[in-house]
PDB file of C-alpha atoms in Angstrom:
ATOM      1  CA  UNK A   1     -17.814  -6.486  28.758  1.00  0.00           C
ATOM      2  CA  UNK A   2     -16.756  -9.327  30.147  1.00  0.00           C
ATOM      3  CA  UNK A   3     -17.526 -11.737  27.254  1.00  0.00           C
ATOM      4  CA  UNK A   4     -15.758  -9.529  24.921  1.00  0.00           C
ATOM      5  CA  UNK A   5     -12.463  -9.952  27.453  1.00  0.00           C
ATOM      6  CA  UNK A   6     -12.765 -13.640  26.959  1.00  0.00           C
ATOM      7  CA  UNK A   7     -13.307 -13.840  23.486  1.00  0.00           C
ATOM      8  CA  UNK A   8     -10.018 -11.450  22.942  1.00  0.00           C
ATOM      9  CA  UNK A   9      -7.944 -13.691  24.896  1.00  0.00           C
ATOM     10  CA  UNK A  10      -9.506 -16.277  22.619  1.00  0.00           C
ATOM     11  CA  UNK A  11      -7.946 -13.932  20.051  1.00  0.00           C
ATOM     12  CA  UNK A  12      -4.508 -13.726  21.431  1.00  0.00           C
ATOM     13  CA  UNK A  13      -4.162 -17.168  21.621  1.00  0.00           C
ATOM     14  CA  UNK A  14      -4.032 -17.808  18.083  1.00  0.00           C
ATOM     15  CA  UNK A  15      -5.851 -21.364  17.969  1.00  0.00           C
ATOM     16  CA  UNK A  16      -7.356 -20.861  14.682  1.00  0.00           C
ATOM     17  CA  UNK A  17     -10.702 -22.808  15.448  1.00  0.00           C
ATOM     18  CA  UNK A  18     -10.578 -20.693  18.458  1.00  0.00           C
ATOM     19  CA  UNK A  19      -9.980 -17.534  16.866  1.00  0.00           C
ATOM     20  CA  UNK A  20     -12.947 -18.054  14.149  1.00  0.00           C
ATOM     21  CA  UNK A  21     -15.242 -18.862  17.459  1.00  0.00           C
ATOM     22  CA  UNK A  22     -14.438 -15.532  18.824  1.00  0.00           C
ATOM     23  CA  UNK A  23     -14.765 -13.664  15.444  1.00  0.00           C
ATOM     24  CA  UNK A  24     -18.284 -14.862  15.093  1.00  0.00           C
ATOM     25  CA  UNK A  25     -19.674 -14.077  18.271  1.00  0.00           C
ATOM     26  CA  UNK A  26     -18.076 -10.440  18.340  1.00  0.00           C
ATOM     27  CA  UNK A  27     -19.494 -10.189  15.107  1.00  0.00           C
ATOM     28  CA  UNK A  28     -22.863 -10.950  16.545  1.00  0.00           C
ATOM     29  CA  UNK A  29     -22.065  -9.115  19.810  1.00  0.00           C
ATOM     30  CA  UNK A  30     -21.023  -6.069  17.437  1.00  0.00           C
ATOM     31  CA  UNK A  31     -23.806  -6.092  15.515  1.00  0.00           C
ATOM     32  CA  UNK A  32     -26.396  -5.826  18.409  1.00  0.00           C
ATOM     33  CA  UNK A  33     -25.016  -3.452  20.997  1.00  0.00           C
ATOM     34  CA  UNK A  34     -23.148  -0.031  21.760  1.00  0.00           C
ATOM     35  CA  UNK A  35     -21.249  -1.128  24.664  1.00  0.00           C
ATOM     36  CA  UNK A  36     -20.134  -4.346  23.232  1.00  0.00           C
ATOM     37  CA  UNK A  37     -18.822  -1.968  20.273  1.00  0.00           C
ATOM     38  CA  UNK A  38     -17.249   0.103  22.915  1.00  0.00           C
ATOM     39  CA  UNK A  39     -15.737  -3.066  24.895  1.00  0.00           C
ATOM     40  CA  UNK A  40     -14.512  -4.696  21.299  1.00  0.00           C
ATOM     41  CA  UNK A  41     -12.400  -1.177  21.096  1.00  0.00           C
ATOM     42  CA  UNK A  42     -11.631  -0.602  24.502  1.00  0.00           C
ATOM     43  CA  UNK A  43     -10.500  -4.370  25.281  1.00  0.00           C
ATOM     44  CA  UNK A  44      -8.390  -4.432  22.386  1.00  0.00           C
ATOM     45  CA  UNK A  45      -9.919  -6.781  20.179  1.00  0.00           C
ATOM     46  CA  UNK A  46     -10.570  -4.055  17.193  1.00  0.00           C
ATOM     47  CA  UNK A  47      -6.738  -4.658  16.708  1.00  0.00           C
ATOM     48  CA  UNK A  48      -6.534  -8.753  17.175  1.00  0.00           C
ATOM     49  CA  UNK A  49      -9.811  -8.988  14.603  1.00  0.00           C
ATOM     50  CA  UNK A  50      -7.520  -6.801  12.847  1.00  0.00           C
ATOM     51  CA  UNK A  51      -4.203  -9.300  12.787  1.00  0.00           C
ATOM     52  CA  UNK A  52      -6.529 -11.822  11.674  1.00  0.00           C
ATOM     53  CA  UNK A  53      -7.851  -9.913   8.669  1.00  0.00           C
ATOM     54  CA  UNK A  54      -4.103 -10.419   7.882  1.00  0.00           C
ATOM     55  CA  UNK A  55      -3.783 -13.698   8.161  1.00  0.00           C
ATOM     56  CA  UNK A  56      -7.744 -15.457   7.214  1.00  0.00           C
ATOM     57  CA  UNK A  57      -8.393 -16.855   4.180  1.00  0.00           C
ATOM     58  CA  UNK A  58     -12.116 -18.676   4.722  1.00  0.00           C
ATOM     59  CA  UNK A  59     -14.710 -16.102   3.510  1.00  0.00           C
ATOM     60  CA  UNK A  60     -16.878 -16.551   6.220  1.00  0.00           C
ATOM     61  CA  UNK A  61     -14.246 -15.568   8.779  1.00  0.00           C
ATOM     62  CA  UNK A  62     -13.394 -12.686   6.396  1.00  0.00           C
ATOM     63  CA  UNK A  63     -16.820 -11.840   6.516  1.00  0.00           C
ATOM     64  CA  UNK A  64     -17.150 -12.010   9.951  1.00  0.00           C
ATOM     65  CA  UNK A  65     -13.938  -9.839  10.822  1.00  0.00           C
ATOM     66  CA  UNK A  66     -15.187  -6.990   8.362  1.00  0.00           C
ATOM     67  CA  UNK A  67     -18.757  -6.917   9.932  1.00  0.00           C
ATOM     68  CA  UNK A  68     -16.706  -6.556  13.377  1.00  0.00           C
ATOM     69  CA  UNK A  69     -14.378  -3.947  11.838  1.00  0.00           C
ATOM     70  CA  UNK A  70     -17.092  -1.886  10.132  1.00  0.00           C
ATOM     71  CA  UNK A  71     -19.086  -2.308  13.553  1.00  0.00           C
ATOM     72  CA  UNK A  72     -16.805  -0.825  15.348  1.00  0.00           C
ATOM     73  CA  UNK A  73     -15.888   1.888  13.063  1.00  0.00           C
ATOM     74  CA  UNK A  74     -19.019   3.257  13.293  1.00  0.00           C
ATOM     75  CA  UNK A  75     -19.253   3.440  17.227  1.00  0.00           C
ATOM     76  CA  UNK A  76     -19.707   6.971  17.741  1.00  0.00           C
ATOM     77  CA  UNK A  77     -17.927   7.575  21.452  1.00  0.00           C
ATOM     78  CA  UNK A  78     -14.747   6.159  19.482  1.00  0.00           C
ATOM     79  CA  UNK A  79     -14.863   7.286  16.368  1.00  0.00           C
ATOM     80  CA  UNK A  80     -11.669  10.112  16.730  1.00  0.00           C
ATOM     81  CA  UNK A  81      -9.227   7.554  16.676  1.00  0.00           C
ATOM     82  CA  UNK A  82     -10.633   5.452  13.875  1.00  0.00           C
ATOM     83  CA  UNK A  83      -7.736   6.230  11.704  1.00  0.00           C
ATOM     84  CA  UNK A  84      -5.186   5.292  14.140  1.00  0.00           C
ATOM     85  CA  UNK A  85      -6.826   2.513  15.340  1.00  0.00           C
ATOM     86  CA  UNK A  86      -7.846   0.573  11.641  1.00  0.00           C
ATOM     87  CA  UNK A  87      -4.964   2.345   9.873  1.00  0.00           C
ATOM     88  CA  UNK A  88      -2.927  -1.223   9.342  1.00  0.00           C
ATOM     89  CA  UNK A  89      -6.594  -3.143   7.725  1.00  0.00           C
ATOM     90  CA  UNK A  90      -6.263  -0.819   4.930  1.00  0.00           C
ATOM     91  CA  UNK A  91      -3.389  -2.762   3.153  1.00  0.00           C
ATOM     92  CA  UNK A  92      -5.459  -5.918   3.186  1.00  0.00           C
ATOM     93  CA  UNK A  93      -8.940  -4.376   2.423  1.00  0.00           C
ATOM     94  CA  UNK A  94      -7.421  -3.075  -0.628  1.00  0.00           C
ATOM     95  CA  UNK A  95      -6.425  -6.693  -1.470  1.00  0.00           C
ATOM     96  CA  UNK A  96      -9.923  -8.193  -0.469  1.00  0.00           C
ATOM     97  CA  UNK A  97     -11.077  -5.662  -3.148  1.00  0.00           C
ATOM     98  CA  UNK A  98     -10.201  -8.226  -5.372  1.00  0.00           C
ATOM     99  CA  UNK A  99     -11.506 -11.370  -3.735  1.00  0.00           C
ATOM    100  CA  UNK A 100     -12.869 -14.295  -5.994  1.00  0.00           C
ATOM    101  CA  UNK A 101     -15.599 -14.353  -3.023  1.00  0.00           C
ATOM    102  CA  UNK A 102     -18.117 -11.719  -4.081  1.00  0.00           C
ATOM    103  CA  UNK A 103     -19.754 -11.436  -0.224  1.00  0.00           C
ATOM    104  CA  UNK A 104     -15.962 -10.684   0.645  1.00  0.00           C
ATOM    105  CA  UNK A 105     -15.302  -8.499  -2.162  1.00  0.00           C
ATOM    106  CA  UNK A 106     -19.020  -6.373  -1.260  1.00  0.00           C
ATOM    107  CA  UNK A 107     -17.748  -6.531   2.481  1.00  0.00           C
ATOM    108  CA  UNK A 108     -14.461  -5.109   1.642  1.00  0.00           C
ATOM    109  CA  UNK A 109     -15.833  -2.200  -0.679  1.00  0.00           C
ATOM    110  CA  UNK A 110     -18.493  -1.479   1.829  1.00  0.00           C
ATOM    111  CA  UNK A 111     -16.002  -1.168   4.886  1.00  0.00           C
ATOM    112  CA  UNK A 112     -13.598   1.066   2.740  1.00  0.00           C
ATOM    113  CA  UNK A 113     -16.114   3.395   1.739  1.00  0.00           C
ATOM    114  CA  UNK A 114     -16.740   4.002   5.695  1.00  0.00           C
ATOM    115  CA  UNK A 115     -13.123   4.329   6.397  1.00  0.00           C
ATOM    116  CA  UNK A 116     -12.634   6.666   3.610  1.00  0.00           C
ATOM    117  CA  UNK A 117     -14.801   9.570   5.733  1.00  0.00           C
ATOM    118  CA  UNK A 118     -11.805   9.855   7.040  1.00  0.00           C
ATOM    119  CA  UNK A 119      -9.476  12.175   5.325  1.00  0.00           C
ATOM    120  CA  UNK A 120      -6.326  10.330   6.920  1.00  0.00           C
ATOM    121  CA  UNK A 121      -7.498   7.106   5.732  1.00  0.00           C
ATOM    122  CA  UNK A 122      -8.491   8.419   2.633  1.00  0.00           C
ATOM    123  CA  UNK A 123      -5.813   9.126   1.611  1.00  0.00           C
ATOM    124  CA  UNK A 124      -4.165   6.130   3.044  1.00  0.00           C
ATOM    125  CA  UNK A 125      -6.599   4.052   0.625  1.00  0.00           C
ATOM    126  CA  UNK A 126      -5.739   6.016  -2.175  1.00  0.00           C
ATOM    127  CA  UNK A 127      -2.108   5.288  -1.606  1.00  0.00           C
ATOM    128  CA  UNK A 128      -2.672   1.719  -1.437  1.00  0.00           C
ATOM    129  CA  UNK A 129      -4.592   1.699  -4.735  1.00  0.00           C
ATOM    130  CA  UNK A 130      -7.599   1.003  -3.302  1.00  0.00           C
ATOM    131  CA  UNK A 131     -10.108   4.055  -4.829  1.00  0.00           C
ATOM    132  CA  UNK A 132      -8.269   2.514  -8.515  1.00  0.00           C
ATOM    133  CA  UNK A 133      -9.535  -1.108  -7.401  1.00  0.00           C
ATOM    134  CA  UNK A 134     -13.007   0.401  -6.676  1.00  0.00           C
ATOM    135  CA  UNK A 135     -13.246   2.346 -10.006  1.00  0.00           C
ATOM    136  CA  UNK A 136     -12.083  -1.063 -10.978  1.00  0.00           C
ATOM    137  CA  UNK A 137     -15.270  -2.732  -9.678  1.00  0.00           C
ATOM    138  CA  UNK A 138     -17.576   0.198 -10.687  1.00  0.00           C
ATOM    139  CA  UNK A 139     -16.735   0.473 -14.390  1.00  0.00           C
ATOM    140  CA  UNK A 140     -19.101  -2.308 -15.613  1.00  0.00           C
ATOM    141  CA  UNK A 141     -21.924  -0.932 -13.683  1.00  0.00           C
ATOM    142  CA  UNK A 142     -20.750   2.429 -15.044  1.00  0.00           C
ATOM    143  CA  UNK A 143     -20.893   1.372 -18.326  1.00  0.00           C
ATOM    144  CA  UNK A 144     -24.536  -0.358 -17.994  1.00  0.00           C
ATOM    145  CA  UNK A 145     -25.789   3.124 -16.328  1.00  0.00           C
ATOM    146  CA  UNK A 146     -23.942   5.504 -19.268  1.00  0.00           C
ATOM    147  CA  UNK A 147     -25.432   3.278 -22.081  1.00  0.00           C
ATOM    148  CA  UNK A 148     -28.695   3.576 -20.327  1.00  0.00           C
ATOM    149  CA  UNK A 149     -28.543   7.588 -20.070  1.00  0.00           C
ATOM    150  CA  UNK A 150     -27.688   7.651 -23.406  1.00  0.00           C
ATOM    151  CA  UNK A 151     -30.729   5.313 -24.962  1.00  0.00           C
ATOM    152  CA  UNK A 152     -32.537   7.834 -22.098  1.00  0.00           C
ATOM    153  CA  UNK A 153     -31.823  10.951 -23.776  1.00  0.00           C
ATOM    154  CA  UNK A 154     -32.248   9.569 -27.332  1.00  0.00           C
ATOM    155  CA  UNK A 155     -35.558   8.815 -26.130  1.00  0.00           C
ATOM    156  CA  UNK A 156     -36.606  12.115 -24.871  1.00  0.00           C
ATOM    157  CA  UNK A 157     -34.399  14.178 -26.714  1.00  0.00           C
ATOM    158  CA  UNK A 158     -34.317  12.545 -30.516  1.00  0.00           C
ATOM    159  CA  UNK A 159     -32.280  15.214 -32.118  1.00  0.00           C
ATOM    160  CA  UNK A 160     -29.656  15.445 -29.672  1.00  0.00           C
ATOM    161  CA  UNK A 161     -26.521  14.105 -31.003  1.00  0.00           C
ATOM    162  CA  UNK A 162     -24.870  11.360 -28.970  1.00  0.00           C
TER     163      UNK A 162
END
């Protein structure tokens, strides 16, 4: 608890080289215990990780805020207030849908899809055009898995028409 205190003053500073410091160990910190979750959320730095979600442009410090973000979203004792609280990442997880970096772009699609359990956030993603940008990234796969059905059935099923 007291670690994650520093590291979000680390965060409020705004030294960049700081900042991605503090990123990667509450990513690591995130990633290993319930009450660091809890102390990420409680101390406020959900919502700094947040602003720099905003601001980042190196994939591994996107990648690092989204495993911190997703994370915390899926802390249990805070979970009610997950739409208030990650409400303003939607906006730019929408746009990391689109990311040239495919670990961003996988980070991004995986994050939304636990955000959108929420029906406020769903929605909120489907305003923002994210669940077009996903259907987006699905259709190829689509297409490989429809073609495959189809030479399935033909298969199985010769005199059904296609």
């Amino acid at each position: 608890d007291a670690r994650v205190q520093q590291l979000a003053e680390e965060l409020r500073r705004g030294n960049s080289s700081k900042q991605k410091n503090a990123v990667s160990e509450l990513a690591l910190l995130s990633s290993a215990s319930e009450a660091a979750r809890t102390a990420i959320v409680t101390s406020g730095a959900e919502e700094m990780v947040g602003q720099v979600l905003a601001s980042a442009s190196d994939p591994q410090l996107l990648c690092w805020v989204l495993a911190v973000l997703s994370d915390v979203s899926s802390e249990r004792s805070t979970a009610s207030r997950l739409h208030e609280r990650q409400a303003g990442t939607v906006t730019h997880l929408c746009r990391l849908l689109s990311s040239p970096d495919a670990k961003v772009q996988h980070a991004a699609t995986l994050h939304i899809a636990t955000l959108s359990r929420s029906e406020q956030l769903r929605g909120l993603i489907t305003r923002k055009g994210g669940l077009e940008q996903l259907w987006a990234i699905e259709k190829p796969f689509n297409k490989c898995a429809l073609s495959s059905s189809t030479a399935t059935t033909s298969i199985y099923y010769p005199s059904r028409k296609r």
